[in-house]
């Protein structure tokens, strides 16, 4: 009897969805719409899990957000580690900054938690140190690296809302 009735097995939710998929959904919302956009129902729609399953899995909104933010910082740290081999010149600087995930949503959402703020600060310092290492011979390498980092963060923030600013390549030419 298949008289046009829907196939219920095809409509069932997947049984196993990893936390990483849930974290990715949360980080997407954070980066595109801000932390106020994150709710159990929105994350459920993006991840394929039921809101009740999210509550059961994470215990509450704060725990779910913290898990996603920690995963986001793990990814940011891994991305920086993956470009440790970048050449020691302006091309290496561009390679580093272009390989890092845009994380303005991650930064703003991490501001509420002291451990996450410390992680963000440590990551920023590591990025700036990696940039400064590629500014060999530059008198104020640390200061120039901090300016480049700030430029990149500002550029990332404006790209999320459709603004186009100067290109990283052009900023490097002016600073170097």
GROMACS .gro file of N, CA and C in nm:
model
  528
    1UNK      N    1   0.083  -0.119   0.000
    1UNK     CA    2   0.000   0.000   0.000
    1UNK      C    3   0.087   0.125   0.000
    2UNK      N    4   0.119   0.168  -0.113
    2UNK     CA    5   0.204   0.285  -0.125
    2UNK      C    6   0.125   0.397  -0.190
    3UNK      N    7   0.001   0.413  -0.155
    3UNK     CA    8  -0.089   0.509  -0.218
    3UNK      C    9  -0.053   0.653  -0.193
    4UNK      N   10   0.070   0.690  -0.220
    4UNK     CA   11   0.109   0.831  -0.209
    4UNK      C   12   0.149   0.872  -0.068
    5UNK      N   13   0.152   0.780   0.027
    5UNK     CA   14   0.191   0.819   0.162
    5UNK      C   15   0.342   0.842   0.165
    6UNK      N   16   0.387   0.936   0.249
    6UNK     CA   17   0.530   0.968   0.253
    6UNK      C   18   0.611   0.851   0.307
    7UNK      N   19   0.733   0.842   0.263
    7UNK     CA   20   0.825   0.740   0.310
    7UNK      C   21   0.881   0.788   0.444
    8UNK      N   22   0.835   0.731   0.552
    8UNK     CA   23   0.873   0.777   0.685
    8UNK      C   24   1.019   0.754   0.716
    9UNK      N   25   1.078   0.650   0.663
    9UNK     CA   26   1.220   0.627   0.690
    9UNK      C   27   1.306   0.733   0.623
   10UNK      N   28   1.264   0.784   0.510
   10UNK     CA   29   1.342   0.889   0.443
   10UNK      C   30   1.330   1.022   0.517
   11UNK      N   31   1.227   1.041   0.597
   11UNK     CA   32   1.206   1.167   0.667
   11UNK      C   33   1.266   1.167   0.807
   12UNK      N   34   1.310   1.053   0.856
   12UNK     CA   35   1.363   1.045   0.992
   12UNK      C   36   1.493   1.125   1.002
   13UNK      N   37   1.516   1.177   1.120
   13UNK     CA   38   1.640   1.251   1.145
   13UNK      C   39   1.755   1.152   1.155
   14UNK      N   40   1.875   1.195   1.119
   14UNK     CA   41   1.990   1.107   1.136
   14UNK      C   42   2.008   1.072   1.284
   15UNK      N   43   2.052   0.951   1.310
   15UNK     CA   44   2.067   0.907   1.449
   15UNK      C   45   2.192   0.964   1.514
   16UNK      N   46   2.299   0.977   1.439
   16UNK     CA   47   2.425   1.024   1.496
   16UNK      C   48   2.476   1.146   1.421
   17UNK      N   49   2.479   1.256   1.487
   17UNK     CA   50   2.538   1.377   1.431
   17UNK      C   51   2.645   1.419   1.530
   18UNK      N   52   2.770   1.429   1.483
   18UNK     CA   53   2.879   1.460   1.577
   18UNK      C   54   2.870   1.602   1.633
   19UNK      N   55   2.929   1.619   1.749
   19UNK     CA   56   2.934   1.751   1.811
   19UNK      C   57   2.996   1.853   1.716
   20UNK      N   58   3.094   1.810   1.636
   20UNK     CA   59   3.161   1.904   1.546
   20UNK      C   60   3.062   1.968   1.448
   21UNK      N   61   2.959   1.894   1.405
   21UNK     CA   62   2.857   1.952   1.317
   21UNK      C   63   2.774   2.057   1.391
   22UNK      N   64   2.745   2.029   1.516
   22UNK     CA   65   2.670   2.124   1.599
   22UNK      C   66   2.755   2.249   1.622
   23UNK      N   67   2.882   2.229   1.654
   23UNK     CA   68   2.973   2.342   1.677
   23UNK      C   69   2.983   2.428   1.551
   24UNK      N   70   2.993   2.364   1.436
   24UNK     CA   71   3.002   2.436   1.309
   24UNK      C   72   2.876   2.521   1.286
   25UNK      N   73   2.760   2.466   1.319
   25UNK     CA   74   2.635   2.540   1.303
   25UNK      C   75   2.634   2.663   1.395
   26UNK      N   76   2.676   2.645   1.518
   26UNK     CA   77   2.679   2.757   1.614
   26UNK      C   78   2.778   2.863   1.568
   27UNK      N   79   2.898   2.821   1.527
   27UNK     CA   80   2.998   2.917   1.484
   27UNK      C   81   2.954   2.991   1.358
   28UNK      N   82   2.882   2.922   1.271
   28UNK     CA   83   2.827   2.989   1.152
   28UNK      C   84   2.730   3.100   1.194
   29UNK      N   85   2.641   3.068   1.286
   29UNK     CA   86   2.547   3.170   1.335
   29UNK      C   87   2.620   3.286   1.400
   30UNK      N   88   2.720   3.256   1.483
   30UNK     CA   89   2.797   3.360   1.550
   30UNK      C   90   2.864   3.452   1.450
   31UNK      N   91   2.926   3.393   1.350
   31UNK     CA   92   3.003   3.472   1.255
   31UNK      C   93   2.916   3.548   1.155
   32UNK      N   94   2.798   3.499   1.129
   32UNK     CA   95   2.714   3.566   1.030
   32UNK      C   96   2.608   3.656   1.091
   33UNK      N   97   2.560   3.620   1.212
   33UNK     CA   98   2.448   3.695   1.269
   33UNK      C   99   2.469   3.740   1.413
   34UNK      N  100   2.576   3.697   1.477
   34UNK     CA  101   2.603   3.738   1.615
   34UNK      C  102   2.548   3.640   1.717
   35UNK      N  103   2.590   3.659   1.842
   35UNK     CA  104   2.556   3.561   1.946
   35UNK      C  105   2.408   3.559   1.983
   36UNK      N  106   2.338   3.665   1.957
   36UNK     CA  107   2.194   3.666   1.989
   36UNK      C  108   2.114   3.576   1.894
   37UNK      N  109   2.175   3.537   1.784
   37UNK     CA  110   2.106   3.451   1.686
   37UNK      C  111   2.109   3.304   1.724
   38UNK      N  112   2.190   3.269   1.823
   38UNK     CA  113   2.205   3.128   1.861
   38UNK      C  114   2.093   3.089   1.957
   39UNK      N  115   2.013   2.993   1.915
   39UNK     CA  116   1.907   2.937   1.999
   39UNK      C  117   1.901   2.787   1.971
   40UNK      N  118   1.840   2.714   2.060
   40UNK     CA  119   1.828   2.570   2.038
   40UNK      C  120   1.754   2.541   1.907
   41UNK      N  121   1.650   2.617   1.879
   41UNK     CA  122   1.572   2.588   1.758
   41UNK      C  123   1.653   2.619   1.631
   42UNK      N  124   1.730   2.730   1.630
   42UNK     CA  125   1.811   2.763   1.512
   42UNK      C  126   1.923   2.662   1.492
   43UNK      N  127   1.989   2.625   1.600
   43UNK     CA  128   2.097   2.527   1.590
   43UNK      C  129   2.041   2.392   1.547
   44UNK      N  130   1.923   2.359   1.598
   44UNK     CA  131   1.858   2.233   1.559
   44UNK      C  132   1.833   2.230   1.409
   45UNK      N  133   1.781   2.340   1.355
   45UNK     CA  134   1.754   2.345   1.210
   45UNK      C  135   1.882   2.330   1.128
   46UNK      N  136   1.989   2.394   1.172
   46UNK     CA  137   2.114   2.388   1.097
   46UNK      C  138   2.188   2.255   1.112
   47UNK      N  139   2.175   2.194   1.229
   47UNK     CA  140   2.252   2.072   1.254
   47UNK      C  141   2.177   1.943   1.224
   48UNK      N  142   2.045   1.950   1.221
   48UNK     CA  143   1.966   1.829   1.198
   48UNK      C  144   1.926   1.756   1.324
   49UNK      N  145   1.962   1.809   1.439
   49UNK     CA  146   1.922   1.748   1.566
   49UNK      C  147   1.797   1.820   1.619
   50UNK      N  148   1.721   1.750   1.700
   50UNK     CA  149   1.604   1.811   1.764
   50UNK      C  150   1.652   1.902   1.878
   51UNK      N  151   1.580   2.010   1.905
   51UNK     CA  152   1.618   2.097   2.017
   51UNK      C  153   1.633   2.019   2.148
   52UNK      N  154   1.542   1.925   2.172
   52UNK     CA  155   1.551   1.846   2.296
   52UNK      C  156   1.679   1.763   2.301
   53UNK      N  157   1.724   1.716   2.187
   53UNK     CA  158   1.849   1.640   2.181
   53UNK      C  159   1.967   1.729   2.214
   54UNK      N  160   1.963   1.852   2.166
   54UNK     CA  161   2.071   1.947   2.198
   54UNK      C  162   2.076   1.974   2.348
   55UNK      N  163   1.959   1.994   2.408
   55UNK     CA  164   1.954   2.017   2.553
   55UNK      C  165   2.007   1.894   2.626
   56UNK      N  166   1.966   1.779   2.582
   56UNK     CA  167   2.011   1.654   2.646
   56UNK      C  168   2.162   1.637   2.630
   57UNK      N  169   2.213   1.670   2.513
   57UNK     CA  170   2.355   1.650   2.485
   57UNK      C  171   2.443   1.749   2.560
   58UNK      N  172   2.401   1.877   2.564
   58UNK     CA  173   2.487   1.981   2.620
   58UNK      C  174   2.443   2.030   2.757
   59UNK      N  175   2.320   2.006   2.796
   59UNK     CA  176   2.274   2.045   2.928
   59UNK      C  177   2.214   2.184   2.935
   60UNK      N  178   2.252   2.272   2.848
   60UNK     CA  179   2.199   2.407   2.849
   60UNK      C  180   2.269   2.493   2.746
   61UNK      N  181   2.217   2.612   2.726
   61UNK     CA  182   2.270   2.703   2.625
   61UNK      C  183   2.415   2.742   2.655
   62UNK      N  184   2.446   2.775   2.781
   62UNK     CA  185   2.582   2.817   2.814
   62UNK      C  186   2.683   2.706   2.783
   63UNK      N  187   2.652   2.584   2.821
   63UNK     CA  188   2.743   2.472   2.795
   63UNK      C  189   2.758   2.447   2.645
   64UNK      N  190   2.648   2.459   2.570
   64UNK     CA  191   2.654   2.439   2.426
   64UNK      C  192   2.740   2.547   2.360
   65UNK      N  193   2.720   2.670   2.402
   65UNK     CA  194   2.799   2.781   2.347
   65UNK      C  195   2.947   2.766   2.382
   66UNK      N  196   2.976   2.732   2.506
   66UNK     CA  197   3.116   2.716   2.549
   66UNK      C  198   3.184   2.605   2.469
   67UNK      N  199   3.115   2.495   2.450
   67UNK     CA  200   3.173   2.384   2.372
   67UNK      C  201   3.203   2.430   2.229
   68UNK      N  202   3.113   2.504   2.169
   68UNK     CA  203   3.133   2.552   2.032
   68UNK      C  204   3.247   2.653   2.025
   69UNK      N  205   3.253   2.743   2.123
   69UNK     CA  206   3.359   2.843   2.124
   69UNK      C  207   3.496   2.778   2.144
   70UNK      N  208   3.503   2.679   2.232
   70UNK     CA  209   3.629   2.607   2.250
   70UNK      C  210   3.670   2.537   2.121
   71UNK      N  211   3.574   2.478   2.052
   71UNK     CA  212   3.603   2.414   1.924
   71UNK      C  213   3.649   2.518   1.822
   72UNK      N  214   3.590   2.636   1.826
   72UNK     CA  215   3.632   2.744   1.736
   72UNK      C  216   3.775   2.787   1.762
   73UNK      N  217   3.812   2.799   1.890
   73UNK     CA  218   3.951   2.837   1.923
   73UNK      C  219   4.046   2.724   1.889
   74UNK      N  220   4.003   2.599   1.907
   74UNK     CA  221   4.086   2.486   1.864
   74UNK      C  222   4.118   2.497   1.716
   75UNK      N  223   4.016   2.528   1.636
   75UNK     CA  224   4.034   2.540   1.491
   75UNK      C  225   4.124   2.658   1.456
   76UNK      N  226   4.107   2.769   1.525
   76UNK     CA  227   4.191   2.887   1.499
   76UNK      C  228   4.337   2.858   1.533
   77UNK      N  229   4.359   2.790   1.645
   77UNK     CA  230   4.496   2.754   1.685
   77UNK      C  231   4.557   2.655   1.586
   78UNK      N  232   4.478   2.558   1.542
   78UNK     CA  233   4.527   2.459   1.446
   78UNK      C  234   4.561   2.526   1.312
   79UNK      N  235   4.478   2.621   1.270
   79UNK     CA  236   4.504   2.692   1.144
   79UNK      C  237   4.637   2.766   1.151
   80UNK      N  238   4.666   2.827   1.266
   80UNK     CA  239   4.793   2.898   1.281
   80UNK      C  240   4.910   2.800   1.280
   81UNK      N  241   4.894   2.687   1.347
   81UNK     CA  242   4.998   2.585   1.348
   81UNK      C  243   5.026   2.533   1.208
   82UNK      N  244   4.920   2.520   1.129
   82UNK     CA  245   4.934   2.467   0.993
   82UNK      C  246   5.010   2.559   0.899
   83UNK      N  247   5.025   2.686   0.933
   83UNK     CA  248   5.100   2.777   0.845
   83UNK      C  249   5.232   2.820   0.908
   84UNK      N  250   5.279   2.744   1.005
   84UNK     CA  251   5.406   2.777   1.069
   84UNK      C  252   5.521   2.775   0.967
   85UNK      N  253   5.505   2.702   0.860
   85UNK     CA  254   5.608   2.692   0.756
   85UNK      C  255   5.606   2.808   0.656
   86UNK      N  256   5.514   2.901   0.671
   86UNK     CA  257   5.502   3.010   0.575
   86UNK      C  258   5.634   3.084   0.560
   87UNK      N  259   5.661   3.128   0.439
   87UNK     CA  260   5.788   3.194   0.411
   87UNK      C  261   5.803   3.321   0.496
   88UNK      N  262   5.927   3.359   0.515
   88UNK     CA  263   5.957   3.475   0.600
   88UNK      C  264   5.970   3.602   0.516
   89UNK      N  265   5.856   3.643   0.462
   89UNK     CA  266   5.849   3.765   0.383
   89UNK      C  267   5.702   3.808   0.376
   90UNK      N  268   5.672   3.908   0.295
   90UNK     CA  269   5.534   3.956   0.288
   90UNK      C  270   5.439   3.850   0.232
   91UNK      N  271   5.488   3.764   0.146
   91UNK     CA  272   5.404   3.655   0.095
   91UNK      C  273   5.364   3.562   0.210
   92UNK      N  274   5.454   3.536   0.302
   92UNK     CA  275   5.424   3.452   0.419
   92UNK      C  276   5.322   3.517   0.510
   93UNK      N  277   5.329   3.649   0.523
   93UNK     CA  278   5.231   3.723   0.604
   93UNK      C  279   5.092   3.706   0.544
   94UNK      N  280   5.081   3.725   0.413
   94UNK     CA  281   4.952   3.707   0.346
   94UNK      C  282   4.903   3.563   0.361
   95UNK      N  283   4.995   3.468   0.348
   95UNK     CA  284   4.957   3.327   0.361
   95UNK      C  285   4.901   3.299   0.500
   96UNK      N  286   4.964   3.352   0.601
   96UNK     CA  287   4.916   3.330   0.739
   96UNK      C  288   4.776   3.389   0.756
   97UNK      N  289   4.761   3.516   0.723
   97UNK     CA  290   4.633   3.582   0.749
   97UNK      C  291   4.520   3.526   0.664
   98UNK      N  292   4.549   3.487   0.541
   98UNK     CA  293   4.444   3.430   0.456
   98UNK      C  294   4.404   3.289   0.498
   99UNK      N  295   4.492   3.221   0.569
   99UNK     CA  296   4.459   3.083   0.610
   99UNK      C  297   4.382   3.079   0.743
  100UNK      N  298   4.381   3.189   0.815
  100UNK     CA  299   4.311   3.191   0.944
  100UNK      C  300   4.162   3.211   0.922
  101UNK      N  301   4.081   3.144   1.005
  101UNK     CA  302   3.936   3.160   0.990
  101UNK      C  303   3.893   3.300   1.035
  102UNK      N  304   3.800   3.363   0.961
  102UNK     CA  305   3.747   3.491   1.010
  102UNK      C  306   3.671   3.463   1.138
  103UNK      N  307   3.706   3.530   1.244
  103UNK     CA  308   3.649   3.493   1.373
  103UNK      C  309   3.597   3.609   1.454
  104UNK      N  310   3.543   3.709   1.389
  104UNK     CA  311   3.490   3.822   1.465
  104UNK      C  312   3.375   3.778   1.555
  105UNK      N  313   3.292   3.685   1.510
  105UNK     CA  314   3.184   3.633   1.595
  105UNK      C  315   3.239   3.554   1.712
  106UNK      N  316   3.343   3.479   1.687
  106UNK     CA  317   3.408   3.402   1.791
  106UNK      C  318   3.467   3.494   1.897
  107UNK      N  319   3.531   3.601   1.852
  107UNK     CA  320   3.590   3.696   1.945
  107UNK      C  321   3.484   3.763   2.033
  108UNK      N  322   3.379   3.814   1.971
  108UNK     CA  323   3.279   3.885   2.050
  108UNK      C  324   3.206   3.791   2.146
  109UNK      N  325   3.179   3.668   2.104
  109UNK     CA  326   3.111   3.573   2.192
  109UNK      C  327   3.201   3.525   2.304
  110UNK      N  328   3.332   3.529   2.284
  110UNK     CA  329   3.426   3.484   2.387
  110UNK      C  330   3.447   3.587   2.496
  111UNK      N  331   3.403   3.709   2.473
  111UNK     CA  332   3.427   3.818   2.568
  111UNK      C  333   3.361   3.795   2.704
  112UNK      N  334   3.257   3.715   2.710
  112UNK     CA  335   3.184   3.695   2.837
  112UNK      C  336   3.254   3.601   2.934
  113UNK      N  337   3.347   3.521   2.886
  113UNK     CA  338   3.409   3.417   2.968
  113UNK      C  339   3.558   3.445   2.983
  114UNK      N  340   3.608   3.450   3.105
  114UNK     CA  341   3.749   3.487   3.125
  114UNK      C  342   3.845   3.386   3.063
  115UNK      N  343   3.815   3.258   3.070
  115UNK     CA  344   3.904   3.157   3.011
  115UNK      C  345   3.908   3.171   2.859
  116UNK      N  346   3.794   3.201   2.799
  116UNK     CA  347   3.790   3.219   2.653
  116UNK      C  348   3.857   3.350   2.613
  117UNK      N  349   3.844   3.454   2.696
  117UNK     CA  350   3.916   3.579   2.669
  117UNK      C  351   4.066   3.557   2.672
  118UNK      N  352   4.111   3.477   2.769
  118UNK     CA  353   4.254   3.447   2.778
  118UNK      C  354   4.301   3.368   2.656
  119UNK      N  355   4.217   3.278   2.611
  119UNK     CA  356   4.251   3.200   2.492
  119UNK      C  357   4.259   3.290   2.369
  120UNK      N  358   4.165   3.383   2.357
  120UNK     CA  359   4.165   3.476   2.245
  120UNK      C  360   4.290   3.564   2.248
  121UNK      N  361   4.326   3.611   2.366
  121UNK     CA  362   4.444   3.695   2.381
  121UNK      C  363   4.571   3.618   2.345
  122UNK      N  364   4.581   3.495   2.393
  122UNK     CA  365   4.698   3.412   2.361
  122UNK      C  366   4.706   3.385   2.211
  123UNK      N  367   4.591   3.362   2.148
  123UNK     CA  368   4.590   3.338   2.003
  123UNK      C  369   4.634   3.463   1.928
  124UNK      N  370   4.582   3.579   1.968
  124UNK     CA  371   4.623   3.704   1.904
  124UNK      C  372   4.774   3.724   1.916
  125UNK      N  373   4.827   3.700   2.034
  125UNK     CA  374   4.972   3.716   2.054
  125UNK      C  375   5.050   3.619   1.966
  126UNK      N  376   5.001   3.496   1.953
  126UNK     CA  377   5.069   3.397   1.869
  126UNK      C  378   5.065   3.439   1.722
  127UNK      N  379   4.952   3.492   1.677
  127UNK     CA  380   4.942   3.539   1.538
  127UNK      C  381   5.038   3.656   1.518
  128UNK      N  382   5.037   3.750   1.610
  128UNK     CA  383   5.126   3.865   1.596
  128UNK      C  384   5.272   3.823   1.598
  129UNK      N  385   5.309   3.725   1.681
  129UNK     CA  386   5.447   3.675   1.684
  129UNK      C  387   5.483   3.609   1.551
  130UNK      N  388   5.390   3.534   1.494
  130UNK     CA  389   5.416   3.470   1.365
  130UNK      C  390   5.434   3.576   1.256
  131UNK      N  391   5.354   3.682   1.262
  131UNK     CA  392   5.369   3.790   1.164
  131UNK      C  393   5.501   3.863   1.184
  132UNK      N  394   5.534   3.894   1.309
  132UNK     CA  395   5.659   3.966   1.339
  132UNK      C  396   5.781   3.885   1.294
  133UNK      N  397   5.774   3.754   1.304
  133UNK     CA  398   5.886   3.669   1.261
  133UNK      C  399   5.910   3.680   1.111
  134UNK      N  400   5.809   3.723   1.038
  134UNK     CA  401   5.822   3.739   0.893
  134UNK      C  402   5.857   3.882   0.854
  135UNK      N  403   5.878   3.964   0.953
  135UNK     CA  404   5.917   4.104   0.929
  135UNK      C  405   6.064   4.125   0.965
  136UNK      N  406   6.146   4.031   0.929
  136UNK     CA  407   6.288   4.038   0.963
  136UNK      C  408   6.349   4.166   0.907
  137UNK      N  409   6.431   4.227   0.991
  137UNK     CA  410   6.497   4.350   0.952
  137UNK      C  411   6.413   4.475   0.973
  138UNK      N  412   6.288   4.458   1.007
  138UNK     CA  413   6.198   4.572   1.031
  138UNK      C  414   6.222   4.622   1.173
  139UNK      N  415   6.243   4.751   1.191
  139UNK     CA  416   6.274   4.807   1.322
  139UNK      C  417   6.164   4.782   1.424
  140UNK      N  418   6.041   4.807   1.387
  140UNK     CA  419   5.929   4.790   1.479
  140UNK      C  420   5.844   4.670   1.437
  141UNK      N  421   5.904   4.554   1.427
  141UNK     CA  422   5.835   4.435   1.377
  141UNK      C  423   5.712   4.401   1.461
  142UNK      N  424   5.724   4.406   1.593
  142UNK     CA  425   5.611   4.371   1.679
  142UNK      C  426   5.495   4.469   1.661
  143UNK      N  427   5.528   4.597   1.652
  143UNK     CA  428   5.424   4.699   1.634
  143UNK      C  429   5.360   4.686   1.495
  144UNK      N  430   5.438   4.663   1.393
  144UNK     CA  431   5.384   4.644   1.258
  144UNK      C  432   5.297   4.521   1.252
  145UNK      N  433   5.339   4.414   1.320
  145UNK     CA  434   5.259   4.291   1.324
  145UNK      C  435   5.124   4.317   1.392
  146UNK      N  436   5.124   4.395   1.499
  146UNK     CA  437   4.998   4.428   1.568
  146UNK      C  438   4.906   4.509   1.477
  147UNK      N  439   4.964   4.600   1.399
  147UNK     CA  440   4.883   4.680   1.306
  147UNK      C  441   4.825   4.590   1.197
  148UNK      N  442   4.905   4.499   1.145
  148UNK     CA  443   4.857   4.406   1.042
  148UNK      C  444   4.745   4.317   1.096
  149UNK      N  445   4.762   4.271   1.219
  149UNK     CA  446   4.658   4.188   1.280
  149UNK      C  447   4.528   4.268   1.294
  150UNK      N  448   4.538   4.391   1.341
  150UNK     CA  449   4.420   4.475   1.358
  150UNK      C  450   4.355   4.505   1.223
  151UNK      N  451   4.437   4.530   1.121
  151UNK     CA  452   4.384   4.553   0.987
  151UNK      C  453   4.306   4.431   0.940
  152UNK      N  454   4.365   4.313   0.956
  152UNK     CA  455   4.301   4.189   0.913
  152UNK      C  456   4.169   4.166   0.987
  153UNK      N  457   4.167   4.190   1.118
  153UNK     CA  458   4.044   4.173   1.196
  153UNK      C  459   3.937   4.271   1.148
  154UNK      N  460   3.974   4.394   1.124
  154UNK     CA  461   3.878   4.493   1.075
  154UNK      C  462   3.826   4.455   0.938
  155UNK      N  463   3.914   4.410   0.853
  155UNK     CA  464   3.875   4.368   0.719
  155UNK      C  465   3.777   4.251   0.728
  156UNK      N  466   3.803   4.154   0.817
  156UNK     CA  467   3.714   4.039   0.836
  156UNK      C  468   3.576   4.084   0.882
  157UNK      N  469   3.573   4.178   0.975
  157UNK     CA  470   3.445   4.226   1.027
  157UNK      C  471   3.363   4.293   0.918
  158UNK      N  472   3.426   4.376   0.836
  158UNK     CA  473   3.352   4.446   0.732
  158UNK      C  474   3.309   4.354   0.620
  159UNK      N  475   3.386   4.250   0.592
  159UNK     CA  476   3.347   4.156   0.488
  159UNK      C  477   3.217   4.086   0.524
  160UNK      N  478   3.194   4.063   0.653
  160UNK     CA  479   3.071   3.998   0.697
  160UNK      C  480   2.946   4.080   0.667
  161UNK      N  481   2.963   4.211   0.656
  161UNK     CA  482   2.846   4.293   0.629
  161UNK      C  483   2.850   4.355   0.490
  162UNK      N  484   2.940   4.306   0.408
  162UNK     CA  485   2.941   4.344   0.268
  162UNK      C  486   3.027   4.463   0.231
  163UNK      N  487   3.100   4.516   0.326
  163UNK     CA  488   3.186   4.629   0.293
  163UNK      C  489   3.318   4.583   0.235
  164UNK      N  490   3.367   4.658   0.140
  164UNK     CA  491   3.498   4.627   0.083
  164UNK      C  492   3.592   4.739   0.123
  165UNK      N  493   3.702   4.699   0.178
  165UNK     CA  494   3.802   4.796   0.215
  165UNK      C  495   3.929   4.769   0.139
  166UNK      N  496   4.038   4.828   0.183
  166UNK     CA  497   4.165   4.803   0.116
  166UNK      C  498   4.204   4.656   0.127
  167UNK      N  499   4.277   4.611   0.030
  167UNK     CA  500   4.321   4.471   0.030
  167UNK      C  501   4.444   4.457   0.118
  168UNK      N  502   4.461   4.338   0.171
  168UNK     CA  503   4.576   4.307   0.256
  168UNK      C  504   4.706   4.335   0.181
  169UNK      N  505   4.710   4.299   0.057
  169UNK     CA  506   4.829   4.319  -0.026
  169UNK      C  507   4.868   4.468  -0.030
  170UNK      N  508   4.768   4.555  -0.043
  170UNK     CA  509   4.793   4.699  -0.047
  170UNK      C  510   4.839   4.751   0.089
  171UNK      N  511   4.781   4.700   0.196
  171UNK     CA  512   4.822   4.742   0.331
  171UNK      C  513   4.967   4.700   0.355
  172UNK      N  514   5.003   4.582   0.312
  172UNK     CA  515   5.142   4.536   0.330
  172UNK      C  516   5.240   4.627   0.256
  173UNK      N  517   5.204   4.668   0.135
  173UNK     CA  518   5.292   4.757   0.058
  173UNK      C  519   5.315   4.888   0.132
  174UNK      N  520   5.210   4.939   0.194
  174UNK     CA  521   5.223   5.068   0.265
  174UNK      C  522   5.302   5.055   0.393
  175UNK      N  523   5.285   4.941   0.463
  175UNK     CA  524   5.353   4.924   0.591
  175UNK      C  525   5.499   4.878   0.576
  176UNK      N  526   5.526   4.810   0.468
  176UNK     CA  527   5.660   4.756   0.452
  176UNK      C  528   5.736   4.844   0.358
   0.00000   0.00000   0.00000
